[in-house]
Amino acid sequence: MRQQIVAGNWKMNKTLEEGIELTRAIVEKVEKANGLVVIAPPFPYLRDLGNMLKGHKHFHLAAQNCHQEEKGAYTGEVSAEMLASVGCEFVIIGHSERRQYFNEMNDVLAAKVNVTLARGMRPIFCCGEPLDIRAVNMHDGYVAQQLIEGLFHLNEDDFRNVVIAYEPIWAIGTGLTASSQQAQDMHESIRALVSEKYGKTVADLTPILYGGSCNAQNASELFSRPDVDGGLIGGAALKSDDFAAIVAALK
Ligand code: 13P
């Protein structure tokens, strides 16, 4: 069976002290997992929290973003090399908040995917449509374009390291979850697109996570769908009980 993953995207939340406490509680409550558990805290805590996760089976460290250039005069930015050097194994790329508030377009995201892979880390590439696109039933094509422009330049070997996260924008932080059928339909269409480009074997191995108001109550139903391979969790990743319950819902 392909890899199942629950990833917690903390976004811009928690102080260092709170982050340490949350990590401690999560590690204590998640004794086993039917897959990988990924924690994506803010940059300044990566090293400390990464050290806390070391030696705990299932746990992996992720960054929420990286810069697309290797290094240089980019004041305030963080490179993929830096992230790898503090123990990151994954980088979230193309989150809708990055696309919306920081104008990150697919060509920049493709470059971020490249630097991430070049440093031996795995991109968690986010895609997803806004409400007005879903309202006119154009969501499949919209998401397809994000994947084609952001990922499909990769060769097969590199693509095998990619994780895709489908996060419908209208479901993020709104309490409005996609129904498990809506999630399954989109994940199936994403997998078909990957299969067309890279073949069925690669498509069958690609983890596709769902994100958007996924919580302790709805995770089992979402994860029970055949093409939903776990979740990228925002709000519910900030509470150890909820996050642990979501991990426990992995099939
Ligand atoms: P919520 O779980 O808070 O809706 O956020 C989802 C998300 O954006 C994860 O990256």
PDB file of C-alpha atoms and ligand atoms in Angstrom:
ATOM      1  CA  MET A   1       0.000   0.000   0.000  1.00  0.00           C
ATOM      2  CA  ARG A   2       1.221   3.511  -0.660  1.00  0.00           C
ATOM      3  CA  GLN A   3       2.526   5.698   2.154  1.00  0.00           C
ATOM      4  CA  GLN A   4      -0.092   7.284   4.402  1.00  0.00           C
ATOM      5  CA  ILE A   5       0.811  10.639   5.935  1.00  0.00           C
ATOM      6  CA  VAL A   6      -0.613  13.097   8.443  1.00  0.00           C
ATOM      7  CA  ALA A   7       1.166  16.453   8.401  1.00  0.00           C
ATOM      8  CA  GLY A   8       0.524  19.287  10.837  1.00  0.00           C
ATOM      9  CA  ASN A   9       0.978  22.748   9.360  1.00  0.00           C
ATOM     10  CA  TRP A  10       1.216  25.100  12.321  1.00  0.00           C
ATOM     11  CA  LYS A  11       1.248  28.188  10.084  1.00  0.00           C
ATOM     12  CA  MET A  12       2.182  31.362  12.048  1.00  0.00           C
ATOM     13  CA  ASN A  13       1.121  30.094  15.470  1.00  0.00           C
ATOM     14  CA  LYS A  14       2.737  29.258  18.830  1.00  0.00           C
ATOM     15  CA  THR A  15       5.702  30.656  20.706  1.00  0.00           C
ATOM     16  CA  LEU A  16       8.783  28.468  21.100  1.00  0.00           C
ATOM     17  CA  GLU A  17       7.696  27.436  24.576  1.00  0.00           C
ATOM     18  CA  GLU A  18       4.198  26.545  23.374  1.00  0.00           C
ATOM     19  CA  GLY A  19       5.643  24.688  20.427  1.00  0.00           C
ATOM     20  CA  ILE A  20       7.873  22.607  22.680  1.00  0.00           C
ATOM     21  CA  GLU A  21       4.909  21.774  24.894  1.00  0.00           C
ATOM     22  CA  LEU A  22       2.721  20.848  21.916  1.00  0.00           C
ATOM     23  CA  THR A  23       5.451  18.648  20.436  1.00  0.00           C
ATOM     24  CA  ARG A  24       6.024  16.933  23.768  1.00  0.00           C
ATOM     25  CA  ALA A  25       2.296  16.196  24.091  1.00  0.00           C
ATOM     26  CA  ILE A  26       1.986  14.962  20.501  1.00  0.00           C
ATOM     27  CA  VAL A  27       4.965  12.632  20.827  1.00  0.00           C
ATOM     28  CA  GLU A  28       3.493  11.250  24.037  1.00  0.00           C
ATOM     29  CA  LYS A  29       0.024  10.702  22.560  1.00  0.00           C
ATOM     30  CA  VAL A  30       1.102   9.262  19.203  1.00  0.00           C
ATOM     31  CA  GLU A  31       2.666   5.978  20.181  1.00  0.00           C
ATOM     32  CA  LYS A  32       1.922   4.280  16.918  1.00  0.00           C
ATOM     33  CA  ALA A  33       0.884   5.383  13.463  1.00  0.00           C
ATOM     34  CA  ASN A  34      -0.097   3.624  10.260  1.00  0.00           C
ATOM     35  CA  GLY A  35       2.116   5.993   8.343  1.00  0.00           C
ATOM     36  CA  LEU A  36       4.338   9.037   8.607  1.00  0.00           C
ATOM     37  CA  VAL A  37       3.633  11.886  11.004  1.00  0.00           C
ATOM     38  CA  VAL A  38       5.036  15.202   9.833  1.00  0.00           C
ATOM     39  CA  ILE A  39       5.293  18.380  11.906  1.00  0.00           C
ATOM     40  CA  ALA A  40       5.726  21.726  10.139  1.00  0.00           C
ATOM     41  CA  PRO A  41       6.407  24.420  12.753  1.00  0.00           C
ATOM     42  CA  PRO A  42       7.584  27.984  12.047  1.00  0.00           C
ATOM     43  CA  PHE A  43      11.218  28.362  10.896  1.00  0.00           C
ATOM     44  CA  PRO A  44      12.724  29.512  14.225  1.00  0.00           C
ATOM     45  CA  TYR A  45      11.662  26.316  16.015  1.00  0.00           C
ATOM     46  CA  LEU A  46      12.720  23.773  13.415  1.00  0.00           C
ATOM     47  CA  ARG A  47      15.999  22.814  15.025  1.00  0.00           C
ATOM     48  CA  ASP A  48      14.731  22.520  18.602  1.00  0.00           C
ATOM     49  CA  LEU A  49      11.575  20.648  17.683  1.00  0.00           C
ATOM     50  CA  GLY A  50      13.451  18.488  15.183  1.00  0.00           C
ATOM     51  CA  ASN A  51      15.783  17.431  17.985  1.00  0.00           C
ATOM     52  CA  MET A  52      12.772  16.522  20.117  1.00  0.00           C
ATOM     53  CA  LEU A  53      11.387  14.329  17.318  1.00  0.00           C
ATOM     54  CA  LYS A  54      14.657  12.506  16.714  1.00  0.00           C
ATOM     55  CA  GLY A  55      14.485   8.880  17.724  1.00  0.00           C
ATOM     56  CA  HIS A  56      10.684   8.894  17.772  1.00  0.00           C
ATOM     57  CA  LYS A  57       9.470   6.465  15.183  1.00  0.00           C
ATOM     58  CA  HIS A  58       7.074   7.824  12.564  1.00  0.00           C
ATOM     59  CA  PHE A  59       7.942  11.506  13.146  1.00  0.00           C
ATOM     60  CA  HIS A  60       9.430  13.767  10.494  1.00  0.00           C
ATOM     61  CA  LEU A  61      10.198  17.477  10.312  1.00  0.00           C
ATOM     62  CA  ALA A  62       8.910  19.849   7.625  1.00  0.00           C
ATOM     63  CA  ALA A  63       9.257  23.512   6.758  1.00  0.00           C
ATOM     64  CA  GLN A  64       6.286  25.558   5.605  1.00  0.00           C
ATOM     65  CA  ASN A  65       8.112  27.245   2.726  1.00  0.00           C
ATOM     66  CA  CYS A  66      11.541  27.829   1.236  1.00  0.00           C
ATOM     67  CA  HIS A  67      13.076  30.302  -1.171  1.00  0.00           C
ATOM     68  CA  GLN A  68      13.542  29.278  -4.781  1.00  0.00           C
ATOM     69  CA  GLU A  69      17.157  30.444  -5.107  1.00  0.00           C
ATOM     70  CA  GLU A  70      20.073  28.421  -3.799  1.00  0.00           C
ATOM     71  CA  LYS A  71      21.604  31.268  -1.764  1.00  0.00           C
ATOM     72  CA  GLY A  72      22.540  34.920  -1.919  1.00  0.00           C
ATOM     73  CA  ALA A  73      21.276  38.414  -1.257  1.00  0.00           C
ATOM     74  CA  TYR A  74      17.655  37.667  -0.384  1.00  0.00           C
ATOM     75  CA  THR A  75      17.257  39.349   2.981  1.00  0.00           C
ATOM     76  CA  GLY A  76      14.833  37.557   5.256  1.00  0.00           C
ATOM     77  CA  GLU A  77      14.572  34.407   3.164  1.00  0.00           C
ATOM     78  CA  VAL A  78      15.439  30.796   3.998  1.00  0.00           C
ATOM     79  CA  SER A  79      17.013  28.375   1.515  1.00  0.00           C
ATOM     80  CA  ALA A  80      16.426  24.682   0.980  1.00  0.00           C
ATOM     81  CA  GLU A  81      20.047  24.004   1.932  1.00  0.00           C
ATOM     82  CA  MET A  82      19.477  25.694   5.309  1.00  0.00           C
ATOM     83  CA  LEU A  83      16.346  23.634   5.913  1.00  0.00           C
ATOM     84  CA  ALA A  84      18.099  20.387   5.082  1.00  0.00           C
ATOM     85  CA  SER A  85      20.963  21.382   7.385  1.00  0.00           C
ATOM     86  CA  VAL A  86      18.595  21.655  10.373  1.00  0.00           C
ATOM     87  CA  GLY A  87      17.009  18.273   9.704  1.00  0.00           C
ATOM     88  CA  CYS A  88      13.974  18.996   7.529  1.00  0.00           C
ATOM     89  CA  GLU A  89      12.840  16.104   5.388  1.00  0.00           C
ATOM     90  CA  PHE A  90       9.789  17.763   3.826  1.00  0.00           C
ATOM     91  CA  VAL A  91       8.911  21.271   2.620  1.00  0.00           C
ATOM     92  CA  ILE A  92       5.345  22.485   2.085  1.00  0.00           C
ATOM     93  CA  ILE A  93       5.264  24.293  -1.244  1.00  0.00           C
ATOM     94  CA  GLY A  94       2.507  26.317  -2.854  1.00  0.00           C
ATOM     95  CA  HIS A  95       0.144  26.557   0.079  1.00  0.00           C
ATOM     96  CA  SER A  96      -2.837  28.677  -0.981  1.00  0.00           C
ATOM     97  CA  GLU A  97      -1.864  31.270   1.644  1.00  0.00           C
ATOM     98  CA  ARG A  98       1.547  31.618  -0.040  1.00  0.00           C
ATOM     99  CA  ARG A  99      -0.132  31.852  -3.441  1.00  0.00           C
ATOM    100  CA  GLN A 100      -2.686  34.405  -2.226  1.00  0.00           C
ATOM    101  CA  TYR A 101      -0.731  36.656   0.160  1.00  0.00           C
ATOM    102  CA  PHE A 102       2.742  36.357  -1.327  1.00  0.00           C
ATOM    103  CA  ASN A 103       1.802  36.112  -5.004  1.00  0.00           C
ATOM    104  CA  GLU A 104       3.607  32.846  -5.527  1.00  0.00           C
ATOM    105  CA  MET A 105       2.864  31.657  -9.039  1.00  0.00           C
ATOM    106  CA  ASN A 106       3.345  28.201 -10.495  1.00  0.00           C
ATOM    107  CA  ASP A 107       6.699  29.046 -12.128  1.00  0.00           C
ATOM    108  CA  VAL A 108       8.175  30.138  -8.781  1.00  0.00           C
ATOM    109  CA  LEU A 109       6.664  27.089  -7.116  1.00  0.00           C
ATOM    110  CA  ALA A 110       8.252  24.822  -9.734  1.00  0.00           C
ATOM    111  CA  ALA A 111      11.632  26.374  -8.838  1.00  0.00           C
ATOM    112  CA  LYS A 112      10.948  25.787  -5.123  1.00  0.00           C
ATOM    113  CA  VAL A 113      10.130  22.151  -5.870  1.00  0.00           C
ATOM    114  CA  ASN A 114      13.475  21.863  -7.683  1.00  0.00           C
ATOM    115  CA  VAL A 115      15.622  23.278  -4.873  1.00  0.00           C
ATOM    116  CA  THR A 116      13.771  21.139  -2.323  1.00  0.00           C
ATOM    117  CA  LEU A 117      14.434  17.932  -4.252  1.00  0.00           C
ATOM    118  CA  ALA A 118      18.009  18.958  -5.006  1.00  0.00           C
ATOM    119  CA  ARG A 119      18.648  19.068  -1.244  1.00  0.00           C
ATOM    120  CA  GLY A 120      17.195  15.610  -0.717  1.00  0.00           C
ATOM    121  CA  MET A 121      13.919  16.751   0.823  1.00  0.00           C
ATOM    122  CA  ARG A 122      10.385  15.917  -0.325  1.00  0.00           C
ATOM    123  CA  PRO A 123       7.998  18.654  -1.447  1.00  0.00           C
ATOM    124  CA  ILE A 124       4.435  18.568  -0.140  1.00  0.00           C
ATOM    125  CA  PHE A 125       2.954  20.367  -3.118  1.00  0.00           C
ATOM    126  CA  CYS A 126      -0.371  22.065  -2.421  1.00  0.00           C
ATOM    127  CA  CYS A 127      -3.109  22.581  -4.948  1.00  0.00           C
ATOM    128  CA  GLY A 128      -6.762  23.526  -4.695  1.00  0.00           C
ATOM    129  CA  GLU A 129      -9.452  25.732  -6.142  1.00  0.00           C
ATOM    130  CA  PRO A 130     -11.283  28.797  -4.801  1.00  0.00           C
ATOM    131  CA  LEU A 131     -15.052  28.694  -4.298  1.00  0.00           C
ATOM    132  CA  ASP A 132     -15.943  30.588  -7.492  1.00  0.00           C
ATOM    133  CA  ILE A 133     -14.093  28.011  -9.584  1.00  0.00           C
ATOM    134  CA  ARG A 134     -15.903  25.127  -7.896  1.00  0.00           C
ATOM    135  CA  ALA A 135     -19.201  26.958  -8.311  1.00  0.00           C
ATOM    136  CA  VAL A 136     -18.795  26.824 -12.098  1.00  0.00           C
ATOM    137  CA  ASN A 137     -17.516  23.241 -12.023  1.00  0.00           C
ATOM    138  CA  MET A 138     -14.027  24.081 -13.300  1.00  0.00           C
ATOM    139  CA  HIS A 139     -12.115  22.673 -10.316  1.00  0.00           C
ATOM    140  CA  ASP A 140     -10.618  19.643 -12.063  1.00  0.00           C
ATOM    141  CA  GLY A 141      -9.024  21.760 -14.789  1.00  0.00           C
ATOM    142  CA  TYR A 142      -7.885  24.424 -12.329  1.00  0.00           C
ATOM    143  CA  VAL A 143      -6.060  21.914 -10.129  1.00  0.00           C
ATOM    144  CA  ALA A 144      -4.671  20.107 -13.187  1.00  0.00           C
ATOM    145  CA  GLN A 145      -3.049  23.327 -14.345  1.00  0.00           C
ATOM    146  CA  GLN A 146      -1.430  23.874 -10.934  1.00  0.00           C
ATOM    147  CA  LEU A 147       0.068  20.382 -11.068  1.00  0.00           C
ATOM    148  CA  ILE A 148       1.170  20.580 -14.683  1.00  0.00           C
ATOM    149  CA  GLU A 149       2.906  23.934 -14.203  1.00  0.00           C
ATOM    150  CA  GLY A 150       4.291  23.247 -10.726  1.00  0.00           C
ATOM    151  CA  LEU A 151       5.332  19.593 -10.890  1.00  0.00           C
ATOM    152  CA  PHE A 152       5.156  18.009 -14.309  1.00  0.00           C
ATOM    153  CA  HIS A 153       8.566  19.294 -15.411  1.00  0.00           C
ATOM    154  CA  LEU A 154      10.090  16.689 -13.049  1.00  0.00           C
ATOM    155  CA  ASN A 155      11.562  13.457 -14.275  1.00  0.00           C
ATOM    156  CA  GLU A 156      10.083  10.236 -12.951  1.00  0.00           C
ATOM    157  CA  ASP A 157      12.780   9.644 -10.326  1.00  0.00           C
ATOM    158  CA  ASP A 158      12.231  13.064  -8.803  1.00  0.00           C
ATOM    159  CA  PHE A 159       8.467  12.817  -9.032  1.00  0.00           C
ATOM    160  CA  ARG A 160       8.539   9.657  -6.928  1.00  0.00           C
ATOM    161  CA  ASN A 161       9.561  11.868  -3.977  1.00  0.00           C
ATOM    162  CA  VAL A 162       6.606  14.223  -4.313  1.00  0.00           C
ATOM    163  CA  VAL A 163       3.643  14.368  -1.954  1.00  0.00           C
ATOM    164  CA  ILE A 164       0.537  16.156  -3.237  1.00  0.00           C
ATOM    165  CA  ALA A 165      -1.882  17.925  -0.907  1.00  0.00           C
ATOM    166  CA  TYR A 166      -5.320  18.838  -2.228  1.00  0.00           C
ATOM    167  CA  GLU A 167      -6.615  21.778  -0.219  1.00  0.00           C
ATOM    168  CA  PRO A 168      -9.779  23.395  -1.576  1.00  0.00           C
ATOM    169  CA  ILE A 169      -9.404  27.034  -0.558  1.00  0.00           C
ATOM    170  CA  TRP A 170     -13.044  27.326   0.488  1.00  0.00           C
ATOM    171  CA  ALA A 171     -12.460  24.600   3.090  1.00  0.00           C
ATOM    172  CA  ILE A 172      -9.331  26.037   4.730  1.00  0.00           C
ATOM    173  CA  GLY A 173      -9.939  27.398   8.211  1.00  0.00           C
ATOM    174  CA  THR A 174     -13.632  27.801   7.449  1.00  0.00           C
ATOM    175  CA  GLY A 175     -15.084  24.733   9.144  1.00  0.00           C
ATOM    176  CA  LEU A 176     -16.494  23.852   5.703  1.00  0.00           C
ATOM    177  CA  THR A 177     -14.958  20.473   4.898  1.00  0.00           C
ATOM    178  CA  ALA A 178     -15.132  18.966   1.456  1.00  0.00           C
ATOM    179  CA  SER A 179     -17.356  15.911   1.655  1.00  0.00           C
ATOM    180  CA  SER A 180     -15.397  12.690   1.507  1.00  0.00           C
ATOM    181  CA  GLN A 181     -16.945  12.133  -1.935  1.00  0.00           C
ATOM    182  CA  GLN A 182     -15.719  15.547  -3.161  1.00  0.00           C
ATOM    183  CA  ALA A 183     -12.261  14.757  -1.821  1.00  0.00           C
ATOM    184  CA  GLN A 184     -12.243  11.274  -3.368  1.00  0.00           C
ATOM    185  CA  ASP A 185     -13.403  12.620  -6.746  1.00  0.00           C
ATOM    186  CA  MET A 186     -10.625  15.197  -6.877  1.00  0.00           C
ATOM    187  CA  HIS A 187      -7.957  12.806  -5.605  1.00  0.00           C
ATOM    188  CA  GLU A 188      -9.008  10.267  -8.224  1.00  0.00           C
ATOM    189  CA  SER A 189      -8.771  12.877 -10.937  1.00  0.00           C
ATOM    190  CA  ILE A 190      -5.320  13.990  -9.684  1.00  0.00           C
ATOM    191  CA  ARG A 191      -4.112  10.374  -9.667  1.00  0.00           C
ATOM    192  CA  ALA A 192      -5.424   9.872 -13.212  1.00  0.00           C
ATOM    193  CA  LEU A 193      -3.502  12.953 -14.330  1.00  0.00           C
ATOM    194  CA  VAL A 194      -0.304  11.689 -12.666  1.00  0.00           C
ATOM    195  CA  SER A 195      -0.850   8.307 -14.294  1.00  0.00           C
ATOM    196  CA  GLU A 196      -1.204   9.886 -17.720  1.00  0.00           C
ATOM    197  CA  LYS A 197       2.104  11.689 -17.271  1.00  0.00           C
ATOM    198  CA  TYR A 198       4.226   9.221 -15.231  1.00  0.00           C
ATOM    199  CA  GLY A 199       2.389   5.911 -15.593  1.00  0.00           C
ATOM    200  CA  LYS A 200       0.196   3.876 -13.287  1.00  0.00           C
ATOM    201  CA  THR A 201       2.971   2.530 -11.061  1.00  0.00           C
ATOM    202  CA  VAL A 202       4.152   6.007 -10.084  1.00  0.00           C
ATOM    203  CA  ALA A 203       0.567   7.286  -9.725  1.00  0.00           C
ATOM    204  CA  ASP A 204      -0.316   4.388  -7.450  1.00  0.00           C
ATOM    205  CA  LEU A 205       2.657   5.249  -5.233  1.00  0.00           C
ATOM    206  CA  THR A 206       2.013   9.006  -4.975  1.00  0.00           C
ATOM    207  CA  PRO A 207       0.550  10.055  -1.622  1.00  0.00           C
ATOM    208  CA  ILE A 208      -2.314  12.535  -2.072  1.00  0.00           C
ATOM    209  CA  LEU A 209      -3.328  14.230   1.179  1.00  0.00           C
ATOM    210  CA  TYR A 210      -6.521  16.139   1.869  1.00  0.00           C
ATOM    211  CA  GLY A 211      -6.455  19.486   3.691  1.00  0.00           C
ATOM    212  CA  GLY A 212      -9.205  21.887   4.709  1.00  0.00           C
ATOM    213  CA  SER A 213     -11.025  21.732   8.058  1.00  0.00           C
ATOM    214  CA  CYS A 214      -9.971  18.129   8.541  1.00  0.00           C
ATOM    215  CA  ASN A 215     -10.490  17.330  12.221  1.00  0.00           C
ATOM    216  CA  ALA A 216     -10.763  14.557  14.783  1.00  0.00           C
ATOM    217  CA  GLN A 217     -14.423  14.007  13.875  1.00  0.00           C
ATOM    218  CA  ASN A 218     -14.229  13.796  10.087  1.00  0.00           C
ATOM    219  CA  ALA A 219     -10.728  12.338   9.526  1.00  0.00           C
ATOM    220  CA  SER A 220     -11.770   8.658   9.545  1.00  0.00           C
ATOM    221  CA  GLU A 221     -14.447   9.211   6.943  1.00  0.00           C
ATOM    222  CA  LEU A 222     -12.080  11.220   4.708  1.00  0.00           C
ATOM    223  CA  PHE A 223      -9.181   8.782   5.088  1.00  0.00           C
ATOM    224  CA  SER A 224     -11.435   5.789   4.413  1.00  0.00           C
ATOM    225  CA  ARG A 225     -11.650   6.821   0.754  1.00  0.00           C
ATOM    226  CA  PRO A 226      -9.329   4.858  -1.517  1.00  0.00           C
ATOM    227  CA  ASP A 227      -7.462   7.828  -2.985  1.00  0.00           C
ATOM    228  CA  VAL A 228      -7.196   9.886   0.218  1.00  0.00           C
ATOM    229  CA  ASP A 229      -3.825   9.017   1.728  1.00  0.00           C
ATOM    230  CA  GLY A 230      -3.958  11.153   4.858  1.00  0.00           C
ATOM    231  CA  GLY A 231      -4.208  14.841   5.595  1.00  0.00           C
ATOM    232  CA  LEU A 232      -2.490  18.197   5.787  1.00  0.00           C
ATOM    233  CA  ILE A 233      -3.905  19.652   8.972  1.00  0.00           C
ATOM    234  CA  GLY A 234      -4.053  23.304  10.064  1.00  0.00           C
ATOM    235  CA  GLY A 235      -6.136  24.301  13.073  1.00  0.00           C
ATOM    236  CA  ALA A 236      -6.517  20.796  14.486  1.00  0.00           C
ATOM    237  CA  ALA A 237      -2.729  20.310  14.411  1.00  0.00           C
ATOM    238  CA  LEU A 238      -2.422  22.907  17.168  1.00  0.00           C
ATOM    239  CA  LYS A 239      -4.169  20.681  19.722  1.00  0.00           C
ATOM    240  CA  SER A 240      -2.388  17.497  20.710  1.00  0.00           C
ATOM    241  CA  ASP A 241      -5.546  15.463  21.393  1.00  0.00           C
ATOM    242  CA  ASP A 242      -7.089  16.382  18.063  1.00  0.00           C
ATOM    243  CA  PHE A 243      -3.882  15.821  16.121  1.00  0.00           C
ATOM    244  CA  ALA A 244      -3.322  12.445  17.790  1.00  0.00           C
ATOM    245  CA  ALA A 245      -6.903  11.419  16.962  1.00  0.00           C
ATOM    246  CA  ILE A 246      -6.348  12.377  13.313  1.00  0.00           C
ATOM    247  CA  VAL A 247      -3.164  10.294  13.190  1.00  0.00           C
ATOM    248  CA  ALA A 248      -5.115   7.394  14.708  1.00  0.00           C
ATOM    249  CA  ALA A 249      -7.632   7.700  11.854  1.00  0.00           C
ATOM    250  CA  LEU A 250      -5.036   6.709   9.228  1.00  0.00           C
ATOM    251  CA  LYS A 251      -6.111   3.531   7.501  1.00  0.00           C
TER     252      LYS A 251
HETATM  253  P1  13P B   1      -7.343  24.014   8.445  1.00  0.00           P
HETATM  254  O1  13P B   1      -7.164  22.558   8.843  1.00  0.00           O
HETATM  255  O2  13P B   1      -7.213  24.959   9.580  1.00  0.00           O
HETATM  256  O3  13P B   1      -8.578  24.210   7.623  1.00  0.00           O
HETATM  257  O4  13P B   1      -6.096  24.349   7.472  1.00  0.00           O
HETATM  258  C1  13P B   1      -5.779  23.488   6.462  1.00  0.00           C
HETATM  259  C2  13P B   1      -4.482  23.910   5.904  1.00  0.00           C
HETATM  260  O5  13P B   1      -4.356  24.964   5.308  1.00  0.00           O
HETATM  261  C3  13P B   1      -3.317  23.032   6.117  1.00  0.00           C
HETATM  262  O6  13P B   1      -2.232  23.421   5.347  1.00  0.00           O
END
